[in-house]
Amino acid sequence: MSFSTPTLNSSSSRPFISTSTLRRRLPFVGAFCMLTFGLTNFYTPLCSSALKTGFVQSLLRSKLGSRFSTKSSNFIQMEGNTSNTTVPSIVVYVTVPNKEAGKKLSESIVKEKLAACVNRVPGIESVYLWEGKIQTDSEELLIIKTRQSLLEALTDHVKANHEYDVPEVISLPITGGSLKYLEWLKESTRE
């Protein structure tokens, strides 16, 4: 791979880098930032087995020093968690047409103990294909934190209390997080 050298603009002594050079270099900048500022926060499950072997841990400790740690009393990794203080947990996305619908649905979800917490994010714009046409609507996003075992009951509740014919209910696993928060999530939801 070859890089073009920055050229000087004749009217200024500052270097001028072409956009094509910048586009080629950005992935390297991103990789550098990832390695420097937070590899441990972004590694994938594929890498997690390598981290457990010790080789990658020792390599990262030698390069990153005290910034790298795979153990913390305030953080738990859900995979292989043998603690009874937490349960497999998920984040569920649900969109609603407006603020009133979001308030009503989120309150009913928490009241029924189907979730520990619902964040309401106003002002999103959704673009989607519906009945053969591209649609654009302003919506509110509900970010719901709950137990994995409650997904079916939560989905049924959303369907029964939502004004859309096909409400969005999308679940993502929580693979780790604050131990105290995950314990609170378990305590705040029904079995």
Short mmCIF file of N, CA and C in Angstrom, two decimals:
data_model
loop_
_atom_site.label_atom_id
_atom_site.label_comp_id
_atom_site.label_asym_id
_atom_site.label_seq_id
_atom_site.Cartn_x
_atom_site.Cartn_y
_atom_site.Cartn_z
N MET A 1 0.85 -1.16 0.00
CA MET A 1 0.00 0.00 0.00
C MET A 1 0.90 1.22 0.00
N SER A 2 0.63 2.17 -0.83
CA SER A 2 1.46 3.37 -0.87
C SER A 2 0.65 4.56 -0.40
N PHE A 3 1.34 5.48 0.23
CA PHE A 3 0.71 6.70 0.70
C PHE A 3 1.30 7.87 -0.07
N SER A 4 0.46 8.80 -0.44
CA SER A 4 1.00 10.00 -1.07
C SER A 4 1.47 10.93 0.03
N THR A 5 2.54 11.61 -0.21
CA THR A 5 3.05 12.52 0.78
C THR A 5 2.26 13.81 0.74
N PRO A 6 2.04 14.42 1.92
CA PRO A 6 1.30 15.66 1.94
C PRO A 6 2.03 16.73 1.12
N THR A 7 1.28 17.49 0.39
CA THR A 7 1.88 18.57 -0.39
C THR A 7 1.56 19.89 0.27
N LEU A 8 2.39 20.84 0.05
CA LEU A 8 2.16 22.15 0.63
C LEU A 8 1.34 22.99 -0.34
N ASN A 9 0.35 23.63 0.18
CA ASN A 9 -0.45 24.55 -0.60
C ASN A 9 0.41 25.79 -0.84
N SER A 10 0.45 26.27 -2.04
CA SER A 10 1.34 27.37 -2.37
C SER A 10 1.01 28.65 -1.61
N SER A 11 -0.24 28.84 -1.21
CA SER A 11 -0.62 30.06 -0.50
C SER A 11 -0.45 29.95 1.00
N SER A 12 -0.07 28.79 1.47
CA SER A 12 0.05 28.59 2.92
C SER A 12 1.16 27.60 3.18
N SER A 13 1.69 27.65 4.39
CA SER A 13 2.75 26.70 4.74
C SER A 13 2.19 25.47 5.44
N ARG A 14 0.86 25.40 5.63
CA ARG A 14 0.25 24.23 6.24
C ARG A 14 0.14 23.10 5.24
N PRO A 15 0.33 21.84 5.69
CA PRO A 15 0.22 20.72 4.75
C PRO A 15 -1.23 20.54 4.28
N PHE A 16 -1.38 20.15 3.05
CA PHE A 16 -2.68 19.86 2.48
C PHE A 16 -2.72 18.38 2.15
N ILE A 17 -3.67 17.65 2.71
CA ILE A 17 -3.79 16.22 2.46
C ILE A 17 -5.05 16.02 1.63
N SER A 18 -4.91 15.31 0.55
CA SER A 18 -6.06 15.07 -0.32
C SER A 18 -7.09 14.20 0.39
N THR A 19 -8.34 14.29 -0.05
CA THR A 19 -9.40 13.50 0.57
C THR A 19 -9.18 12.01 0.36
N SER A 20 -8.61 11.63 -0.78
CA SER A 20 -8.36 10.20 -1.00
C SER A 20 -7.29 9.69 -0.05
N THR A 21 -6.29 10.49 0.25
CA THR A 21 -5.26 10.09 1.22
C THR A 21 -5.88 9.98 2.60
N LEU A 22 -6.71 10.94 2.95
CA LEU A 22 -7.37 10.93 4.25
C LEU A 22 -8.25 9.69 4.39
N ARG A 23 -9.02 9.33 3.34
CA ARG A 23 -9.88 8.14 3.39
C ARG A 23 -9.06 6.89 3.61
N ARG A 24 -7.87 6.80 2.98
CA ARG A 24 -7.04 5.62 3.14
C ARG A 24 -6.45 5.54 4.54
N ARG A 25 -6.20 6.68 5.16
CA ARG A 25 -5.54 6.67 6.47
C ARG A 25 -6.52 6.54 7.63
N LEU A 26 -7.78 6.89 7.45
CA LEU A 26 -8.73 6.84 8.56
C LEU A 26 -8.85 5.48 9.22
N PRO A 27 -8.87 4.36 8.48
CA PRO A 27 -8.93 3.06 9.17
C PRO A 27 -7.74 2.84 10.10
N PHE A 28 -6.58 3.35 9.72
CA PHE A 28 -5.41 3.20 10.58
C PHE A 28 -5.55 4.05 11.84
N VAL A 29 -6.11 5.25 11.69
CA VAL A 29 -6.34 6.11 12.84
C VAL A 29 -7.33 5.44 13.78
N GLY A 30 -8.41 4.88 13.23
CA GLY A 30 -9.40 4.19 14.06
C GLY A 30 -8.80 3.01 14.79
N ALA A 31 -7.98 2.22 14.12
CA ALA A 31 -7.33 1.08 14.76
C ALA A 31 -6.40 1.55 15.87
N PHE A 32 -5.66 2.61 15.61
CA PHE A 32 -4.76 3.14 16.63
C PHE A 32 -5.54 3.59 17.86
N CYS A 33 -6.64 4.33 17.64
CA CYS A 33 -7.45 4.80 18.76
C CYS A 33 -8.06 3.64 19.53
N MET A 34 -8.51 2.61 18.82
CA MET A 34 -9.09 1.45 19.46
C MET A 34 -8.06 0.77 20.36
N LEU A 35 -6.87 0.57 19.87
CA LEU A 35 -5.83 -0.09 20.64
C LEU A 35 -5.36 0.78 21.80
N THR A 36 -5.32 2.08 21.59
CA THR A 36 -4.82 2.98 22.61
C THR A 36 -5.84 3.26 23.69
N PHE A 37 -7.10 3.47 23.31
CA PHE A 37 -8.07 3.99 24.26
C PHE A 37 -9.12 3.02 24.75
N GLY A 38 -9.19 1.81 24.26
CA GLY A 38 -10.27 1.02 24.81
C GLY A 38 -10.50 -0.33 24.19
N LEU A 39 -9.48 -1.07 23.91
CA LEU A 39 -9.66 -2.40 23.34
C LEU A 39 -10.49 -3.28 24.26
N THR A 40 -10.27 -3.20 25.56
CA THR A 40 -10.97 -4.10 26.48
C THR A 40 -12.45 -3.82 26.55
N ASN A 41 -12.88 -2.61 26.19
CA ASN A 41 -14.31 -2.31 26.23
C ASN A 41 -15.03 -2.76 24.98
N PHE A 42 -14.30 -3.10 23.92
CA PHE A 42 -14.94 -3.38 22.64
C PHE A 42 -14.65 -4.76 22.10
N TYR A 43 -13.91 -5.60 22.82
CA TYR A 43 -13.58 -6.89 22.23
C TYR A 43 -14.82 -7.75 22.07
N THR A 44 -14.82 -8.60 21.09
CA THR A 44 -15.97 -9.42 20.76
C THR A 44 -15.87 -10.77 21.47
N PRO A 45 -16.96 -11.54 21.49
CA PRO A 45 -16.88 -12.87 22.09
C PRO A 45 -15.80 -13.73 21.44
N LEU A 46 -15.52 -13.49 20.16
CA LEU A 46 -14.47 -14.23 19.49
C LEU A 46 -13.12 -13.98 20.18
N CYS A 47 -12.91 -12.73 20.60
CA CYS A 47 -11.66 -12.39 21.26
C CYS A 47 -11.67 -12.77 22.73
N SER A 48 -12.84 -12.92 23.34
CA SER A 48 -12.88 -13.16 24.77
C SER A 48 -12.21 -14.47 25.14
N SER A 49 -12.30 -15.50 24.30
CA SER A 49 -11.63 -16.75 24.62
C SER A 49 -10.12 -16.57 24.54
N ALA A 50 -9.66 -15.72 23.63
CA ALA A 50 -8.23 -15.44 23.55
C ALA A 50 -7.78 -14.67 24.79
N LEU A 51 -8.63 -13.78 25.32
CA LEU A 51 -8.26 -13.04 26.51
C LEU A 51 -8.11 -13.96 27.72
N LYS A 52 -8.92 -15.02 27.76
CA LYS A 52 -8.86 -15.95 28.89
C LYS A 52 -7.60 -16.80 28.85
N THR A 53 -6.95 -16.93 27.70
CA THR A 53 -5.78 -17.79 27.61
C THR A 53 -4.56 -17.20 28.27
N GLY A 54 -4.54 -15.89 28.46
CA GLY A 54 -3.40 -15.27 29.12
C GLY A 54 -2.43 -14.65 28.14
N PHE A 55 -2.30 -15.20 26.94
CA PHE A 55 -1.35 -14.66 25.97
C PHE A 55 -1.72 -13.22 25.61
N VAL A 56 -2.99 -13.01 25.25
CA VAL A 56 -3.42 -11.68 24.86
C VAL A 56 -3.39 -10.76 26.08
N GLN A 57 -3.76 -11.29 27.25
CA GLN A 57 -3.71 -10.47 28.47
C GLN A 57 -2.30 -9.97 28.72
N SER A 58 -1.32 -10.85 28.66
CA SER A 58 0.05 -10.41 28.94
C SER A 58 0.54 -9.44 27.88
N LEU A 59 0.15 -9.65 26.62
CA LEU A 59 0.54 -8.74 25.56
C LEU A 59 -0.06 -7.36 25.79
N LEU A 60 -1.36 -7.31 26.14
CA LEU A 60 -2.00 -6.03 26.38
C LEU A 60 -1.43 -5.34 27.62
N ARG A 61 -1.17 -6.10 28.68
CA ARG A 61 -0.57 -5.49 29.87
C ARG A 61 0.79 -4.90 29.56
N SER A 62 1.59 -5.59 28.73
CA SER A 62 2.91 -5.06 28.40
C SER A 62 2.81 -3.80 27.56
N LYS A 63 1.78 -3.69 26.71
CA LYS A 63 1.63 -2.52 25.85
C LYS A 63 0.83 -1.40 26.51
N LEU A 64 -0.18 -1.75 27.30
CA LEU A 64 -1.07 -0.75 27.86
C LEU A 64 -0.85 -0.50 29.35
N GLY A 65 -0.10 -1.36 30.01
CA GLY A 65 0.19 -1.16 31.42
C GLY A 65 -1.05 -1.23 32.28
N SER A 66 -1.16 -0.30 33.21
CA SER A 66 -2.24 -0.34 34.20
C SER A 66 -3.61 -0.03 33.61
N ARG A 67 -3.67 0.48 32.37
CA ARG A 67 -4.97 0.76 31.77
C ARG A 67 -5.71 -0.51 31.41
N PHE A 68 -5.01 -1.64 31.32
CA PHE A 68 -5.64 -2.89 30.92
C PHE A 68 -5.90 -3.74 32.15
N SER A 69 -7.14 -4.15 32.31
CA SER A 69 -7.51 -5.05 33.38
C SER A 69 -8.71 -5.86 32.94
N THR A 70 -8.67 -7.17 33.16
CA THR A 70 -9.83 -7.98 32.80
C THR A 70 -10.67 -8.33 34.02
N LYS A 71 -10.25 -7.85 35.19
CA LYS A 71 -11.00 -8.15 36.40
C LYS A 71 -11.44 -6.84 37.06
N SER A 72 -12.67 -6.82 37.51
CA SER A 72 -13.19 -5.67 38.23
C SER A 72 -14.34 -6.14 39.09
N SER A 73 -14.40 -5.66 40.32
CA SER A 73 -15.48 -6.07 41.21
C SER A 73 -16.80 -5.40 40.83
N ASN A 74 -16.76 -4.36 40.00
CA ASN A 74 -17.97 -3.64 39.63
C ASN A 74 -18.50 -4.04 38.26
N PHE A 75 -17.83 -4.93 37.57
CA PHE A 75 -18.22 -5.32 36.22
C PHE A 75 -18.36 -6.83 36.18
N ILE A 76 -19.40 -7.29 35.50
CA ILE A 76 -19.60 -8.74 35.37
C ILE A 76 -19.79 -9.06 33.90
N GLN A 77 -19.19 -10.15 33.49
CA GLN A 77 -19.40 -10.64 32.13
C GLN A 77 -20.45 -11.73 32.23
N MET A 78 -21.54 -11.62 31.48
CA MET A 78 -22.68 -12.51 31.63
C MET A 78 -22.38 -13.94 31.21
N GLU A 79 -21.58 -14.15 30.17
CA GLU A 79 -21.31 -15.50 29.71
C GLU A 79 -20.59 -16.28 30.81
N GLY A 80 -21.10 -17.43 31.13
CA GLY A 80 -20.46 -18.28 32.13
C GLY A 80 -20.61 -17.76 33.54
N ASN A 81 -21.48 -16.78 33.77
CA ASN A 81 -21.68 -16.23 35.10
C ASN A 81 -22.37 -17.29 35.97
N THR A 82 -21.73 -17.66 37.06
CA THR A 82 -22.29 -18.68 37.94
C THR A 82 -22.96 -18.05 39.16
N SER A 83 -22.98 -16.73 39.24
CA SER A 83 -23.59 -16.04 40.37
C SER A 83 -25.11 -16.14 40.29
N ASN A 84 -25.74 -16.31 41.45
CA ASN A 84 -27.21 -16.31 41.51
C ASN A 84 -27.77 -14.92 41.71
N THR A 85 -26.89 -13.91 41.76
CA THR A 85 -27.36 -12.56 42.01
C THR A 85 -27.82 -11.85 40.75
N THR A 86 -27.53 -12.42 39.58
CA THR A 86 -27.97 -11.84 38.32
C THR A 86 -28.64 -12.92 37.48
N VAL A 87 -29.32 -12.48 36.43
CA VAL A 87 -29.97 -13.40 35.50
C VAL A 87 -29.61 -12.97 34.08
N PRO A 88 -29.71 -13.88 33.09
CA PRO A 88 -29.50 -13.45 31.70
C PRO A 88 -30.46 -12.30 31.39
N SER A 89 -29.91 -11.22 30.88
CA SER A 89 -30.69 -10.00 30.68
C SER A 89 -30.57 -9.51 29.24
N ILE A 90 -31.55 -8.68 28.85
CA ILE A 90 -31.60 -8.17 27.48
C ILE A 90 -31.99 -6.69 27.49
N VAL A 91 -31.71 -6.05 26.37
CA VAL A 91 -32.21 -4.71 26.06
C VAL A 91 -33.18 -4.90 24.90
N VAL A 92 -34.35 -4.30 25.00
CA VAL A 92 -35.37 -4.43 23.96
C VAL A 92 -35.69 -3.04 23.42
N TYR A 93 -35.70 -2.92 22.09
CA TYR A 93 -36.08 -1.67 21.43
C TYR A 93 -37.52 -1.77 20.97
N VAL A 94 -38.28 -0.74 21.29
CA VAL A 94 -39.66 -0.62 20.81
C VAL A 94 -39.85 0.84 20.38
N THR A 95 -40.40 1.07 19.20
CA THR A 95 -40.71 2.43 18.78
C THR A 95 -42.20 2.68 18.96
N VAL A 96 -42.52 3.92 19.29
CA VAL A 96 -43.91 4.35 19.46
C VAL A 96 -44.11 5.64 18.68
N PRO A 97 -45.36 5.97 18.31
CA PRO A 97 -45.58 7.11 17.43
C PRO A 97 -45.40 8.49 18.06
N ASN A 98 -45.54 8.58 19.40
CA ASN A 98 -45.46 9.90 20.03
C ASN A 98 -45.15 9.78 21.52
N LYS A 99 -44.98 10.94 22.15
CA LYS A 99 -44.61 11.01 23.56
C LYS A 99 -45.67 10.38 24.48
N GLU A 100 -46.92 10.66 24.20
CA GLU A 100 -48.01 10.13 25.04
C GLU A 100 -48.04 8.61 25.00
N ALA A 101 -47.92 8.05 23.81
CA ALA A 101 -47.91 6.58 23.67
C ALA A 101 -46.69 5.99 24.37
N GLY A 102 -45.55 6.66 24.27
CA GLY A 102 -44.34 6.19 24.94
C GLY A 102 -44.47 6.19 26.45
N LYS A 103 -45.04 7.26 26.98
CA LYS A 103 -45.24 7.37 28.44
C LYS A 103 -46.18 6.28 28.94
N LYS A 104 -47.29 6.13 28.24
CA LYS A 104 -48.30 5.14 28.65
C LYS A 104 -47.74 3.71 28.59
N LEU A 105 -47.08 3.37 27.49
CA LEU A 105 -46.55 2.01 27.34
C LEU A 105 -45.40 1.74 28.31
N SER A 106 -44.50 2.69 28.46
CA SER A 106 -43.36 2.45 29.35
C SER A 106 -43.81 2.31 30.80
N GLU A 107 -44.77 3.12 31.22
CA GLU A 107 -45.28 3.00 32.59
C GLU A 107 -45.98 1.67 32.82
N SER A 108 -46.75 1.20 31.84
CA SER A 108 -47.43 -0.09 32.01
C SER A 108 -46.43 -1.25 32.06
N ILE A 109 -45.36 -1.14 31.30
CA ILE A 109 -44.32 -2.20 31.30
C ILE A 109 -43.65 -2.29 32.66
N VAL A 110 -43.29 -1.14 33.23
CA VAL A 110 -42.62 -1.13 34.54
C VAL A 110 -43.60 -1.53 35.64
N LYS A 111 -44.85 -1.05 35.56
CA LYS A 111 -45.87 -1.40 36.56
C LYS A 111 -46.09 -2.91 36.62
N GLU A 112 -46.11 -3.55 35.45
CA GLU A 112 -46.30 -5.01 35.39
C GLU A 112 -45.02 -5.79 35.71
N LYS A 113 -43.95 -5.08 36.04
CA LYS A 113 -42.64 -5.68 36.35
C LYS A 113 -42.09 -6.51 35.19
N LEU A 114 -42.44 -6.08 33.97
CA LEU A 114 -41.89 -6.72 32.78
C LEU A 114 -40.52 -6.16 32.44
N ALA A 115 -40.14 -5.06 33.08
CA ALA A 115 -38.83 -4.46 32.90
C ALA A 115 -38.47 -3.68 34.15
N ALA A 116 -37.17 -3.54 34.36
CA ALA A 116 -36.70 -2.74 35.49
C ALA A 116 -36.69 -1.26 35.14
N CYS A 117 -36.44 -0.96 33.87
CA CYS A 117 -36.28 0.42 33.45
C CYS A 117 -36.62 0.55 31.97
N VAL A 118 -37.24 1.67 31.62
CA VAL A 118 -37.49 2.00 30.22
C VAL A 118 -37.00 3.42 29.99
N ASN A 119 -36.05 3.58 29.09
CA ASN A 119 -35.60 4.90 28.67
C ASN A 119 -36.44 5.32 27.48
N ARG A 120 -36.89 6.57 27.49
CA ARG A 120 -37.67 7.11 26.37
C ARG A 120 -36.79 8.12 25.65
N VAL A 121 -36.54 7.84 24.38
CA VAL A 121 -35.68 8.70 23.56
C VAL A 121 -36.56 9.40 22.52
N PRO A 122 -36.84 10.69 22.73
CA PRO A 122 -37.71 11.40 21.79
C PRO A 122 -36.94 11.84 20.55
N GLY A 123 -37.70 12.21 19.53
CA GLY A 123 -37.12 12.87 18.37
C GLY A 123 -36.35 12.00 17.40
N ILE A 124 -36.65 10.71 17.35
CA ILE A 124 -35.99 9.89 16.33
C ILE A 124 -36.83 9.94 15.06
N GLU A 125 -36.20 9.70 13.95
CA GLU A 125 -36.91 9.65 12.68
C GLU A 125 -36.67 8.28 12.06
N SER A 126 -37.73 7.58 11.77
CA SER A 126 -37.64 6.25 11.18
C SER A 126 -37.97 6.29 9.70
N VAL A 127 -37.15 5.63 8.91
CA VAL A 127 -37.39 5.49 7.48
C VAL A 127 -37.53 3.99 7.22
N TYR A 128 -38.64 3.59 6.61
CA TYR A 128 -38.92 2.16 6.46
C TYR A 128 -39.83 1.92 5.26
N LEU A 129 -39.87 0.67 4.83
CA LEU A 129 -40.72 0.26 3.72
C LEU A 129 -42.00 -0.33 4.31
N TRP A 130 -43.16 0.22 3.94
CA TRP A 130 -44.43 -0.30 4.44
C TRP A 130 -45.43 -0.32 3.28
N GLU A 131 -45.99 -1.49 3.02
CA GLU A 131 -46.96 -1.69 1.95
C GLU A 131 -46.44 -1.16 0.61
N GLY A 132 -45.16 -1.46 0.34
CA GLY A 132 -44.55 -1.11 -0.93
C GLY A 132 -44.08 0.32 -1.08
N LYS A 133 -44.20 1.14 -0.05
CA LYS A 133 -43.81 2.55 -0.14
C LYS A 133 -42.82 2.90 0.97
N ILE A 134 -41.88 3.80 0.63
CA ILE A 134 -40.95 4.31 1.63
C ILE A 134 -41.70 5.30 2.52
N GLN A 135 -41.64 5.08 3.82
CA GLN A 135 -42.31 5.95 4.80
C GLN A 135 -41.25 6.61 5.67
N THR A 136 -41.54 7.81 6.14
CA THR A 136 -40.69 8.51 7.10
C THR A 136 -41.60 9.06 8.20
N ASP A 137 -41.29 8.70 9.44
CA ASP A 137 -42.11 9.15 10.57
C ASP A 137 -41.25 9.56 11.74
N SER A 138 -41.72 10.57 12.46
CA SER A 138 -41.11 10.92 13.75
C SER A 138 -41.65 9.94 14.77
N GLU A 139 -40.76 9.42 15.61
CA GLU A 139 -41.18 8.46 16.63
C GLU A 139 -40.40 8.69 17.91
N GLU A 140 -40.75 7.93 18.92
CA GLU A 140 -40.01 7.89 20.16
C GLU A 140 -39.51 6.46 20.32
N LEU A 141 -38.28 6.30 20.76
CA LEU A 141 -37.69 4.98 20.97
C LEU A 141 -37.72 4.63 22.44
N LEU A 142 -38.23 3.45 22.75
CA LEU A 142 -38.17 2.93 24.11
C LEU A 142 -37.02 1.94 24.19
N ILE A 143 -36.14 2.14 25.15
CA ILE A 143 -35.03 1.22 25.39
C ILE A 143 -35.35 0.54 26.72
N ILE A 144 -35.68 -0.74 26.64
CA ILE A 144 -36.23 -1.49 27.77
C ILE A 144 -35.19 -2.48 28.28
N LYS A 145 -34.90 -2.44 29.59
CA LYS A 145 -33.95 -3.38 30.20
C LYS A 145 -34.73 -4.39 31.04
N THR A 146 -34.54 -5.67 30.71
CA THR A 146 -35.33 -6.71 31.38
C THR A 146 -34.59 -8.05 31.39
N ARG A 147 -35.24 -9.03 31.97
CA ARG A 147 -34.73 -10.41 31.96
C ARG A 147 -34.99 -11.04 30.59
N GLN A 148 -34.10 -11.89 30.17
CA GLN A 148 -34.29 -12.62 28.92
C GLN A 148 -35.56 -13.47 29.00
N SER A 149 -35.82 -14.04 30.15
CA SER A 149 -36.99 -14.93 30.32
C SER A 149 -38.32 -14.19 30.18
N LEU A 150 -38.32 -12.86 30.23
CA LEU A 150 -39.56 -12.09 30.13
C LEU A 150 -39.84 -11.59 28.71
N LEU A 151 -38.99 -11.92 27.75
CA LEU A 151 -39.16 -11.40 26.38
C LEU A 151 -40.53 -11.75 25.80
N GLU A 152 -40.98 -12.97 25.93
CA GLU A 152 -42.27 -13.37 25.35
C GLU A 152 -43.43 -12.60 25.99
N ALA A 153 -43.42 -12.50 27.33
CA ALA A 153 -44.48 -11.77 28.02
C ALA A 153 -44.43 -10.28 27.67
N LEU A 154 -43.23 -9.72 27.56
CA LEU A 154 -43.08 -8.32 27.17
C LEU A 154 -43.60 -8.09 25.75
N THR A 155 -43.26 -8.98 24.84
CA THR A 155 -43.72 -8.87 23.45
C THR A 155 -45.25 -8.91 23.39
N ASP A 156 -45.85 -9.84 24.13
CA ASP A 156 -47.32 -9.93 24.16
C ASP A 156 -47.93 -8.65 24.71
N HIS A 157 -47.31 -8.09 25.76
CA HIS A 157 -47.81 -6.85 26.36
C HIS A 157 -47.73 -5.69 25.37
N VAL A 158 -46.62 -5.60 24.66
CA VAL A 158 -46.45 -4.52 23.66
C VAL A 158 -47.50 -4.68 22.56
N LYS A 159 -47.68 -5.88 22.05
CA LYS A 159 -48.68 -6.11 20.99
C LYS A 159 -50.09 -5.72 21.44
N ALA A 160 -50.42 -6.04 22.69
CA ALA A 160 -51.76 -5.77 23.21
C ALA A 160 -52.00 -4.29 23.51
N ASN A 161 -50.92 -3.53 23.73
CA ASN A 161 -51.07 -2.14 24.16
C ASN A 161 -50.47 -1.12 23.18
N HIS A 162 -50.18 -1.55 21.98
CA HIS A 162 -49.54 -0.68 20.99
C HIS A 162 -50.51 -0.38 19.87
N GLU A 163 -50.44 0.83 19.32
CA GLU A 163 -51.38 1.18 18.26
C GLU A 163 -50.93 0.76 16.87
N TYR A 164 -49.68 0.31 16.71
CA TYR A 164 -49.23 -0.16 15.40
C TYR A 164 -49.72 -1.59 15.16
N ASP A 165 -49.98 -1.92 13.89
CA ASP A 165 -50.34 -3.29 13.53
C ASP A 165 -49.16 -4.23 13.77
N VAL A 166 -47.96 -3.76 13.46
CA VAL A 166 -46.73 -4.56 13.61
C VAL A 166 -45.72 -3.74 14.41
N PRO A 167 -45.84 -3.75 15.75
CA PRO A 167 -44.89 -2.97 16.54
C PRO A 167 -43.49 -3.58 16.52
N GLU A 168 -42.51 -2.70 16.56
CA GLU A 168 -41.12 -3.15 16.63
C GLU A 168 -40.83 -3.66 18.03
N VAL A 169 -40.36 -4.89 18.11
CA VAL A 169 -39.87 -5.46 19.37
C VAL A 169 -38.60 -6.22 19.00
N ILE A 170 -37.45 -5.63 19.33
CA ILE A 170 -36.16 -6.22 18.97
C ILE A 170 -35.34 -6.36 20.24
N SER A 171 -34.82 -7.55 20.45
CA SER A 171 -34.06 -7.82 21.67
C SER A 171 -32.58 -8.02 21.37
N LEU A 172 -31.75 -7.47 22.25
CA LEU A 172 -30.29 -7.63 22.17
C LEU A 172 -29.80 -8.14 23.52
N PRO A 173 -28.86 -9.09 23.53
CA PRO A 173 -28.38 -9.60 24.82
C PRO A 173 -27.50 -8.60 25.55
N ILE A 174 -27.58 -8.59 26.85
CA ILE A 174 -26.64 -7.84 27.67
C ILE A 174 -25.54 -8.84 28.04
N THR A 175 -24.35 -8.61 27.55
CA THR A 175 -23.26 -9.57 27.75
C THR A 175 -22.39 -9.22 28.96
N GLY A 176 -22.63 -8.09 29.56
CA GLY A 176 -21.87 -7.69 30.74
C GLY A 176 -22.32 -6.33 31.19
N GLY A 177 -21.80 -5.90 32.33
CA GLY A 177 -22.15 -4.58 32.82
C GLY A 177 -21.91 -4.45 34.30
N SER A 178 -22.43 -3.39 34.87
CA SER A 178 -22.29 -3.11 36.30
C SER A 178 -23.01 -4.20 37.09
N LEU A 179 -22.29 -4.85 37.99
CA LEU A 179 -22.87 -5.92 38.79
C LEU A 179 -24.05 -5.41 39.62
N LYS A 180 -23.90 -4.26 40.24
CA LYS A 180 -24.99 -3.70 41.06
C LYS A 180 -26.23 -3.41 40.20
N TYR A 181 -26.03 -2.89 38.99
CA TYR A 181 -27.17 -2.60 38.11
C TYR A 181 -27.86 -3.90 37.69
N LEU A 182 -27.09 -4.91 37.32
CA LEU A 182 -27.68 -6.18 36.88
C LEU A 182 -28.40 -6.89 38.04
N GLU A 183 -27.89 -6.74 39.26
CA GLU A 183 -28.59 -7.28 40.43
C GLU A 183 -29.91 -6.53 40.64
N TRP A 184 -29.88 -5.19 40.49
CA TRP A 184 -31.09 -4.40 40.62
C TRP A 184 -32.11 -4.78 39.55
N LEU A 185 -31.64 -5.02 38.33
CA LEU A 185 -32.53 -5.43 37.24
C LEU A 185 -33.26 -6.72 37.62
N LYS A 186 -32.53 -7.67 38.18
CA LYS A 186 -33.14 -8.95 38.60
C LYS A 186 -34.18 -8.72 39.70
N GLU A 187 -33.82 -7.90 40.69
CA GLU A 187 -34.71 -7.66 41.83
C GLU A 187 -35.97 -6.87 41.43
N SER A 188 -35.88 -6.07 40.36
CA SER A 188 -36.98 -5.19 39.98
C SER A 188 -37.94 -5.78 38.96
N THR A 189 -37.70 -7.01 38.54
CA THR A 189 -38.57 -7.65 37.55
C THR A 189 -39.16 -8.93 38.12
N ARG A 190 -40.27 -9.35 37.52
CA ARG A 190 -40.91 -10.57 38.01
C ARG A 190 -40.15 -11.80 37.51
N GLU A 191 -40.37 -12.91 38.17
CA GLU A 191 -39.71 -14.17 37.81
C GLU A 191 -40.18 -14.69 36.48
#
